[in-house]
C-alpha cells in the first residue's frame, strides 16, 4: 500500500519534546510517548527473523498497532498492509558502543578549527545515516551530553533512539583526556559545548569521582562510563596502563546503583578489567586481553562484554577516514586479534556478549559491518542476536525492544535479501529497504 503521510517520521510531526527538563534516564520512556501513533497495519510477504535465535519464519505477517507489535500470524481480510515481498525483517539493530559526539576529526575539533555549526552538522548527519543503516537504538559511550539525545527524541533530528553516558569519567592523563601535552589541565573543560558535546570529567580520588558522577547524572546521563585502562586512541597513556583505583570505581558504582543505573568501563588489559569487576561494574567495553580466568570472573559476576571489532579494522584500513592521525595505527598492534580471542573466551565462559562498532569520524554510515565481522568469527545468527536481543538486555531495555515479539515496540529493519545468507548485507546501508521505529516508517527505499 502507499503509506499515509501520518505514518512517516518527519521533522515537526511530533506533538512536543516531552523530556525537556527531565532526567536523561527517562529519555527512552519519553520517546515512546511521541505524538499520535499510526493505528493498525500488517507487514506482509517477508521472511521474519525475530532476534531470539530461532529459525526464520516464512508465510507470516507482523501486525503493528499503536506503535507496538500486536500479532504475528495470518493477515485478516481487508487489513491495511505494507508489502515487503522478498524482504527479510529483523528487529531494529542496536549498537551498544557509538560515539556520535566524535563525528568530526578529533584533533581539529578539539583545537577549535571547526565551528560549532560544523560539529553539530556532522553529528546530525551521522544520526541519520545510523538510522538509515537499520539501527533504531544506540548507546553513546562518550562524547555527547543529553542535548543530542533530546533533539532526536523530539523529532528535530532524524536518528536512532539514544541512551548516553554524558562525559566519560577518566583520571588526569588517562584515556579520555585528549588534551595536547602542552595544554594546562585546567583548560580541558573549555572543550565542552553544553547541549552538544561533553568529552570527559577528570577525577583523582574517590571524592572527586563522587562529585563528578553526580554532576554527570545531573546533566541527564542514562548510565556511567569509566576508563580503567589505557586505549588505542590515547594521548598520554599505554594500553597496558591500569587507571583508577578500585576504591574510585566503587564510588561510581555506588552512585549509579543509587539511581537504578549502572557502570560500564573502557578496558583492554586484564588487570584493569579485574579491578572493575571486583568493584561491581556491569559491562566491559573492548576487552582485547580477556583470557579464560578473566572471562570466568566476569561470568561469575554477571558482567557483560561489548567487543568493538569494526573500529580496529577501520584504523588499519584508513585511519584518516576513522578520524585519527596515521600515527595511531602503531597503537593498534594486537588489539584486533585480542578482541577476537577475548569475545570467544567470554562466549565460552557464558558471558553475555553484545555488539558495538565504536566508529568515530565523519563517516559512520557503515556501522553494520560490525555484524559482518562477527558473522565471520561466530555465525550470522549469533551476530544478529548480539546486535538485537543481547544488546537490548545489556542496555536494560529488553522489555521494550530487541526481538520481534508481541507487546514490544515495533522497531523493525527490512533487508532487500536475507543477511543470514549473505552477511555482507549487514554492512551495506543500501541493502536496508525499510526501517520502522516505534511503529513509524522512518525509511522506505523499497
Coordinates of C-alpha atoms in Angstrom, one line a residue:
X1 CA 0.0 0.0 0.0
X2 CA 1.0 3.6 -0.2
X3 CA 2.0 4.7 3.3
X4 CA -0.1 7.6 4.5
X5 CA 1.8 10.7 5.4
X6 CA 0.9 10.4 9.1
X7 CA 2.9 7.2 9.2
X8 CA 6.1 9.0 8.1
X9 CA 8.7 10.2 10.6
X10 CA 9.3 13.8 9.6
X11 CA 10.6 16.9 11.4
X12 CA 7.7 18.6 13.2
X13 CA 5.5 15.6 13.1
X14 CA 5.6 15.1 16.9
X15 CA 3.4 16.9 19.4
X16 CA 6.2 18.1 21.6
X17 CA 9.5 17.2 23.3
X18 CA 8.4 15.5 26.5
X19 CA 11.8 15.2 28.0
X20 CA 12.8 18.8 28.4
X21 CA 14.0 19.4 31.9
X22 CA 13.7 15.7 32.9
X23 CA 16.4 13.4 33.9
X24 CA 18.2 11.8 31.0
X25 CA 17.5 8.3 32.0
X26 CA 13.9 8.9 31.2
X27 CA 14.7 9.7 27.5
X28 CA 13.8 6.3 26.3
X29 CA 10.5 6.3 28.1
X30 CA 9.7 9.8 26.9
X31 CA 10.5 8.8 23.3
X32 CA 7.9 6.1 23.5
X33 CA 5.2 8.7 24.1
X34 CA 5.9 10.7 20.9
X35 CA 2.8 12.0 19.1
X36 CA -0.1 10.1 17.7
X37 CA 0.5 6.5 16.7
X38 CA -0.4 5.0 13.4
X39 CA -3.4 2.8 14.1
X40 CA -3.2 -0.7 12.6
X41 CA -1.3 -2.2 9.7
X42 CA 0.3 -5.5 8.7
X43 CA 3.7 -6.1 7.2
X44 CA 3.3 -8.9 4.7
X45 CA 5.4 -11.1 2.4
X46 CA 8.6 -11.0 4.3
X47 CA 10.8 -13.7 6.0
X48 CA 10.8 -12.9 9.7
X49 CA 14.0 -13.4 11.8
X50 CA 12.8 -12.5 15.3
X51 CA 16.2 -11.9 17.0
X52 CA 15.8 -14.7 19.6
X53 CA 18.0 -17.1 17.6
X54 CA 15.0 -19.2 16.5
X55 CA 14.7 -20.3 12.8
X56 CA 13.3 -17.7 10.4
X57 CA 9.5 -17.7 9.8
X58 CA 8.1 -17.7 6.3
X59 CA 4.5 -17.0 5.3
X60 CA 3.6 -15.0 8.4
X61 CA 2.8 -11.3 8.8
X62 CA 3.5 -8.7 11.5
X63 CA 0.7 -6.7 12.9
X64 CA 1.7 -3.2 14.1
X65 CA -0.9 -1.4 16.2
X66 CA -0.3 1.8 18.2
X67 CA 3.4 1.6 17.7
X68 CA 3.8 -2.0 19.1
X69 CA 3.8 -5.5 17.7
X70 CA 0.2 -6.7 18.2
X71 CA 0.3 -10.0 16.5
X72 CA 2.4 -12.4 14.3
X73 CA 0.3 -14.6 12.0
X74 CA -2.1 -14.5 9.1
X75 CA -3.3 -11.2 7.7
X76 CA -7.0 -10.7 8.1
X77 CA -9.1 -9.7 5.1
X78 CA -9.3 -6.0 4.4
X79 CA -6.3 -5.1 6.6
X80 CA -4.0 -2.2 5.7
X81 CA -0.7 -3.7 4.6
X82 CA 2.9 -2.8 3.8
X83 CA 4.1 -5.1 1.0
X84 CA 7.5 -6.5 2.0
X85 CA 7.6 -9.4 -0.5
X86 CA 11.0 -10.9 -0.9
X87 CA 12.4 -9.0 2.1
X88 CA 13.8 -10.3 5.4
X89 CA 12.6 -8.5 8.5
X90 CA 14.7 -8.4 11.6
X91 CA 14.4 -6.4 14.9
X92 CA 15.8 -2.9 14.6
X93 CA 19.5 -3.2 15.1
X94 CA 21.1 -1.8 18.3
X95 CA 24.7 -0.6 18.5
X96 CA 25.9 -0.7 22.1
X97 CA 29.0 1.4 21.6
X98 CA 28.8 4.6 19.5
X99 CA 30.4 8.0 19.6
X100 CA 28.1 10.4 17.8
X101 CA 29.9 13.3 19.5
X102 CA 33.1 12.3 17.8
X103 CA 31.6 12.7 14.3
X104 CA 34.4 15.1 13.2
X105 CA 38.1 14.7 13.0
X106 CA 39.2 14.7 16.7
X107 CA 42.2 16.9 16.7
X108 CA 40.7 19.8 14.7
X109 CA 37.5 19.6 16.7
X110 CA 39.4 19.9 20.0
X111 CA 41.6 22.8 18.7
X112 CA 38.6 24.8 17.6
X113 CA 39.5 24.5 13.9
X114 CA 35.9 23.5 13.3
X115 CA 32.8 25.7 14.0
X116 CA 30.2 24.5 16.4
X117 CA 27.8 24.5 13.4
X118 CA 30.0 22.1 11.6
X119 CA 30.4 19.8 14.6
X120 CA 26.6 19.7 15.0
X121 CA 26.1 19.1 11.3
X122 CA 28.4 16.1 11.4
X123 CA 26.6 14.7 14.4
X124 CA 23.2 15.2 12.8
X125 CA 24.4 13.5 9.6
X126 CA 25.7 10.5 11.4
X127 CA 22.5 10.2 13.3
X128 CA 20.5 10.0 10.1
X129 CA 23.0 7.6 8.5
X130 CA 22.8 5.3 11.5
X131 CA 19.0 5.2 11.3
X132 CA 19.1 4.5 7.6
X133 CA 21.6 1.6 8.2
X134 CA 18.9 -0.1 10.2
X135 CA 19.9 0.9 13.7
X136 CA 16.9 2.1 15.7
X137 CA 18.7 2.3 19.1
X138 CA 22.2 3.2 20.1
X139 CA 24.2 3.6 23.3
X140 CA 26.5 6.5 23.1
X141 CA 29.6 5.8 25.3
X142 CA 31.1 9.2 25.3
X143 CA 31.3 12.5 23.5
X144 CA 27.8 13.9 23.8
X145 CA 25.5 15.1 26.6
X146 CA 21.8 14.8 26.8
X147 CA 21.3 17.6 24.2
X148 CA 21.7 15.4 21.1
X149 CA 19.6 12.6 22.6
X150 CA 16.8 15.1 23.4
X151 CA 16.9 16.7 19.9
X152 CA 16.4 13.2 18.3
X153 CA 13.7 12.3 20.8
X154 CA 11.9 15.5 19.9
X155 CA 12.0 14.7 16.2
X156 CA 14.1 17.7 15.4
X157 CA 16.9 15.4 14.2
X158 CA 16.5 12.1 12.3
X159 CA 18.2 9.4 14.2
X160 CA 18.1 6.3 16.4
X161 CA 16.9 6.3 20.0
X162 CA 19.9 7.4 22.0
X163 CA 21.0 6.3 25.5
X164 CA 24.0 8.2 26.6
X165 CA 26.6 8.4 29.4
X166 CA 27.3 12.1 29.1
X167 CA 31.0 12.9 29.8
X168 CA 33.3 9.9 30.3
X169 CA 34.9 9.6 33.7
X170 CA 38.7 9.4 33.5
X171 CA 41.8 10.2 35.5
X172 CA 44.1 13.1 34.8
X173 CA 46.2 12.0 31.9
X174 CA 44.2 8.9 31.3
X175 CA 42.3 7.6 28.4
X176 CA 39.6 10.1 27.6
X177 CA 41.8 13.1 28.5
X178 CA 42.7 14.1 24.9
X179 CA 44.4 17.4 25.7
X180 CA 47.7 18.2 23.9
X181 CA 50.8 17.7 26.1
X182 CA 51.3 21.4 26.5
X183 CA 47.7 22.3 27.4
X184 CA 47.1 23.0 31.1
X185 CA 44.8 20.5 32.7
X186 CA 42.7 23.4 34.0
X187 CA 41.8 24.3 30.4
X188 CA 40.4 20.9 29.5
X189 CA 36.8 21.7 30.2
X190 CA 36.9 24.6 27.8
X191 CA 36.4 22.0 25.0
X192 CA 32.9 21.1 26.2
X193 CA 29.9 22.6 24.3
X194 CA 26.9 22.4 26.7
X195 CA 24.0 20.8 25.0
X196 CA 26.1 19.2 22.2
X197 CA 29.4 17.8 23.3
X198 CA 30.9 16.7 26.6
X199 CA 34.2 14.8 26.4
X200 CA 35.2 13.8 29.9
X201 CA 35.4 14.7 33.5
X202 CA 38.7 14.2 35.4
X203 CA 38.7 12.5 38.8
X204 CA 41.7 11.8 41.0
X205 CA 40.4 10.2 44.2
X206 CA 37.1 8.9 45.5
X207 CA 35.8 12.4 46.5
X208 CA 36.3 13.8 43.0
X209 CA 34.8 10.7 41.5
X210 CA 31.7 11.1 43.6
X211 CA 31.3 14.8 42.7
X212 CA 31.8 14.2 39.0
X213 CA 29.5 11.3 38.6
X214 CA 26.8 13.2 40.5
X215 CA 27.4 16.1 38.1
X216 CA 27.1 13.7 35.2
X217 CA 23.8 12.4 36.3
X218 CA 22.6 16.0 37.0
X219 CA 23.3 16.6 33.3
X220 CA 21.0 13.8 32.3
X221 CA 23.2 10.7 31.8
X222 CA 21.5 7.4 31.5
X223 CA 24.5 5.4 32.8
X224 CA 28.2 6.0 33.6
X225 CA 31.3 5.1 31.7
X226 CA 34.7 4.9 33.2
X227 CA 38.1 4.4 31.6
X228 CA 40.0 1.9 33.6
X229 CA 42.9 1.1 31.3
X230 CA 44.8 3.0 28.5
X231 CA 43.5 2.8 25.0
X232 CA 44.3 2.9 21.3
X233 CA 43.1 6.4 20.8
X234 CA 45.0 7.9 23.7
X235 CA 47.3 10.9 24.2
X236 CA 49.1 10.2 27.5
X237 CA 48.9 6.5 28.2
X238 CA 49.5 3.0 27.0
X239 CA 47.0 0.1 26.6
X240 CA 49.0 -1.7 29.4
X241 CA 48.2 1.0 31.9
X242 CA 45.6 0.5 34.6
X243 CA 43.6 3.5 35.6
X244 CA 41.5 4.4 38.7
X245 CA 41.9 2.6 42.0
X246 CA 39.3 0.0 42.9
X247 CA 38.0 2.5 45.6
X248 CA 37.4 5.1 42.9
X249 CA 35.5 2.7 40.7
X250 CA 33.4 1.5 43.7
X251 CA 32.3 5.1 44.3
X252 CA 30.9 5.4 40.8
X253 CA 29.2 2.0 41.1
X254 CA 27.6 3.0 44.3
X255 CA 26.3 6.3 42.9
X256 CA 25.0 4.6 39.8
X257 CA 23.2 1.9 41.8
X258 CA 21.6 4.6 43.9
X259 CA 19.9 5.9 40.8
X260 CA 18.9 2.5 39.4
X261 CA 21.7 2.8 36.7
X262 CA 25.0 1.0 36.1
X263 CA 28.6 1.5 35.1
X264 CA 30.4 0.2 32.0
X265 CA 34.1 0.5 31.5
X266 CA 36.5 1.1 28.7
X267 CA 39.1 -1.7 29.4
X268 CA 41.7 -3.6 27.4
X269 CA 44.1 -5.3 29.8
X270 CA 43.1 -8.0 32.4
X271 CA 44.4 -6.2 35.4
X272 CA 42.1 -3.2 34.8
X273 CA 39.2 -5.4 33.9
X274 CA 39.5 -7.5 37.1
X275 CA 39.7 -4.3 39.2
X276 CA 36.5 -3.1 37.6
X277 CA 34.7 -6.4 38.0
X278 CA 35.6 -6.6 41.7
X279 CA 34.3 -3.0 42.1
X280 CA 30.9 -4.1 40.8
X281 CA 30.7 -2.7 37.3
X282 CA 28.1 -4.2 34.9
X283 CA 29.8 -4.2 31.5
X284 CA 33.2 -4.2 29.8
X285 CA 33.9 -2.4 26.5
X286 CA 36.5 -3.8 24.1
X287 CA 38.2 -6.4 26.3
X288 CA 41.1 -7.1 24.0
X289 CA 43.1 -9.1 26.5
X290 CA 40.3 -11.1 28.2
X291 CA 41.6 -14.5 29.0
X292 CA 39.9 -17.6 30.4
X293 CA 40.5 -16.5 34.0
X294 CA 39.1 -13.0 33.5
X295 CA 36.2 -14.3 31.5
X296 CA 35.3 -16.7 34.3
X297 CA 35.4 -13.8 36.8
X298 CA 33.1 -11.8 34.6
X299 CA 30.7 -14.7 34.2
X300 CA 30.6 -15.3 37.9
X301 CA 29.8 -11.6 38.5
X302 CA 27.3 -11.4 35.6
X303 CA 29.4 -8.7 33.8
X304 CA 28.6 -8.3 30.1
X305 CA 31.2 -7.8 27.3
X306 CA 30.8 -5.5 24.3
X307 CA 33.6 -6.2 21.7
X308 CA 34.3 -3.5 19.1
X309 CA 35.9 -5.0 16.1
X310 CA 35.0 -2.5 13.4
X311 CA 36.9 0.5 14.7
X312 CA 40.1 -1.6 14.7
X313 CA 39.6 -2.7 11.1
X314 CA 38.8 0.9 10.2
X315 CA 42.0 2.2 11.8
X316 CA 44.1 -0.4 10.0
X317 CA 42.4 0.3 6.7
X318 CA 42.3 4.1 6.7
X319 CA 43.0 6.0 9.9
X320 CA 42.1 9.3 8.3
X321 CA 38.6 8.0 7.4
X322 CA 38.3 7.0 11.0
X323 CA 39.1 10.5 12.1
X324 CA 42.5 9.8 13.5
X325 CA 46.1 10.6 12.5
X326 CA 48.2 7.8 10.9
X327 CA 50.4 7.6 14.0
X328 CA 47.6 6.0 15.9
X329 CA 47.9 2.8 13.7
X330 CA 51.0 1.9 15.6
X331 CA 49.0 1.5 18.8
X332 CA 46.5 -1.0 17.2
X333 CA 49.1 -3.8 17.4
X334 CA 47.4 -7.0 18.6
X335 CA 44.2 -5.3 19.6
X336 CA 42.2 -6.8 16.7
X337 CA 43.2 -10.5 17.4
X338 CA 43.0 -9.8 21.1
X339 CA 39.4 -8.7 20.8
X340 CA 38.5 -11.8 18.7
X341 CA 40.2 -14.0 21.3
X342 CA 38.5 -12.1 24.1
X343 CA 35.0 -12.4 22.7
X344 CA 35.5 -16.1 22.2
X345 CA 36.8 -16.5 25.7
X346 CA 33.8 -14.6 27.0
X347 CA 31.4 -16.6 25.0
X348 CA 32.9 -19.9 26.2
X349 CA 32.6 -18.8 29.8
X350 CA 29.0 -17.9 29.5
X351 CA 29.4 -14.1 29.5
X352 CA 26.7 -12.1 27.8
X353 CA 28.4 -10.8 24.7
X354 CA 26.9 -7.8 22.9
X355 CA 28.0 -5.8 19.9
X356 CA 29.4 -2.3 19.3
X357 CA 31.0 -0.5 16.4
X358 CA 33.0 2.2 18.2
X359 CA 33.2 4.2 14.9
X360 CA 34.5 7.8 15.1
X361 CA 34.9 10.4 12.5
X362 CA 32.6 11.9 9.9
X363 CA 31.6 8.7 8.1
X364 CA 29.8 6.3 10.3
X365 CA 27.3 5.0 7.8
X366 CA 28.7 1.5 7.6
X367 CA 28.4 0.6 11.3
X368 CA 26.5 -2.6 10.4
X369 CA 29.8 -4.1 9.2
X370 CA 30.4 -5.0 12.8
X371 CA 27.8 -7.7 12.3
X372 CA 29.6 -8.9 9.2
X373 CA 32.9 -9.2 11.1
X374 CA 31.2 -11.0 13.9
X375 CA 29.4 -13.4 11.5
X376 CA 32.8 -14.5 10.2
X377 CA 34.0 -15.3 13.7
X378 CA 30.8 -16.9 15.0
X379 CA 27.7 -17.3 12.8
X380 CA 25.4 -14.7 11.1
X381 CA 22.6 -15.6 13.5
X382 CA 24.8 -15.1 16.6
X383 CA 26.0 -11.8 15.2
X384 CA 22.3 -10.7 14.7
X385 CA 21.2 -11.8 18.2
X386 CA 24.2 -10.0 19.7
X387 CA 23.1 -6.7 18.0
X388 CA 19.4 -7.1 18.9
X389 CA 18.3 -9.3 21.8
X390 CA 21.6 -9.3 23.8
X391 CA 22.3 -5.6 23.3
X392 CA 18.8 -4.8 24.5
X393 CA 19.5 -6.9 27.6
X394 CA 22.8 -5.1 28.2
X395 CA 21.1 -1.7 27.8
X396 CA 18.3 -2.7 30.2
X397 CA 15.6 -2.2 27.6
X398 CA 14.8 -5.8 26.6
X399 CA 11.2 -5.5 27.8
X400 CA 10.6 -3.0 25.0
X401 CA 12.9 -3.7 22.1
X402 CA 15.4 -6.3 20.7
X403 CA 13.2 -9.0 19.4
X404 CA 10.1 -9.3 17.3
X405 CA 7.6 -10.4 19.9
X406 CA 4.0 -9.4 20.7
X407 CA 3.9 -6.5 23.0
X408 CA 7.2 -5.0 22.2
X409 CA 7.8 -1.7 20.3
X410 CA 7.7 -2.1 16.5
X411 CA 11.4 -1.4 15.8
X412 CA 12.0 -3.3 12.6
X413 CA 14.6 -3.4 9.8
X414 CA 13.7 -4.7 6.4
X415 CA 16.5 -6.1 4.2
X416 CA 16.4 -6.5 0.4
X417 CA 17.7 -10.0 0.9
X418 CA 18.4 -12.3 3.8
X419 CA 21.6 -11.1 5.7
X420 CA 21.9 -14.5 7.3
X421 CA 22.6 -16.0 3.9
X422 CA 24.9 -13.1 2.9
X423 CA 26.3 -11.3 6.0
X424 CA 27.9 -8.7 3.8
X425 CA 24.5 -7.1 3.6
X426 CA 24.7 -6.1 7.3
X427 CA 27.4 -3.5 6.4
X428 CA 25.7 -2.1 3.3
X429 CA 23.1 0.6 4.1
X430 CA 21.7 0.2 0.6
X431 CA 20.5 -3.3 1.5
X432 CA 18.3 -1.7 4.1
X433 CA 15.0 -1.1 2.3
X434 CA 12.7 -0.4 5.2
X435 CA 13.2 0.9 8.7
X436 CA 10.3 1.2 11.2
X437 CA 11.0 2.8 14.6
X438 CA 8.4 2.9 17.3
X439 CA 5.8 1.9 14.7
X440 CA 6.6 4.7 12.3
X441 CA 8.2 4.2 8.9
X442 CA 11.4 6.2 9.0
X443 CA 13.0 4.8 5.8
X444 CA 11.2 3.4 2.8
X445 CA 13.5 2.5 -0.1
X446 CA 11.5 -0.4 -1.4

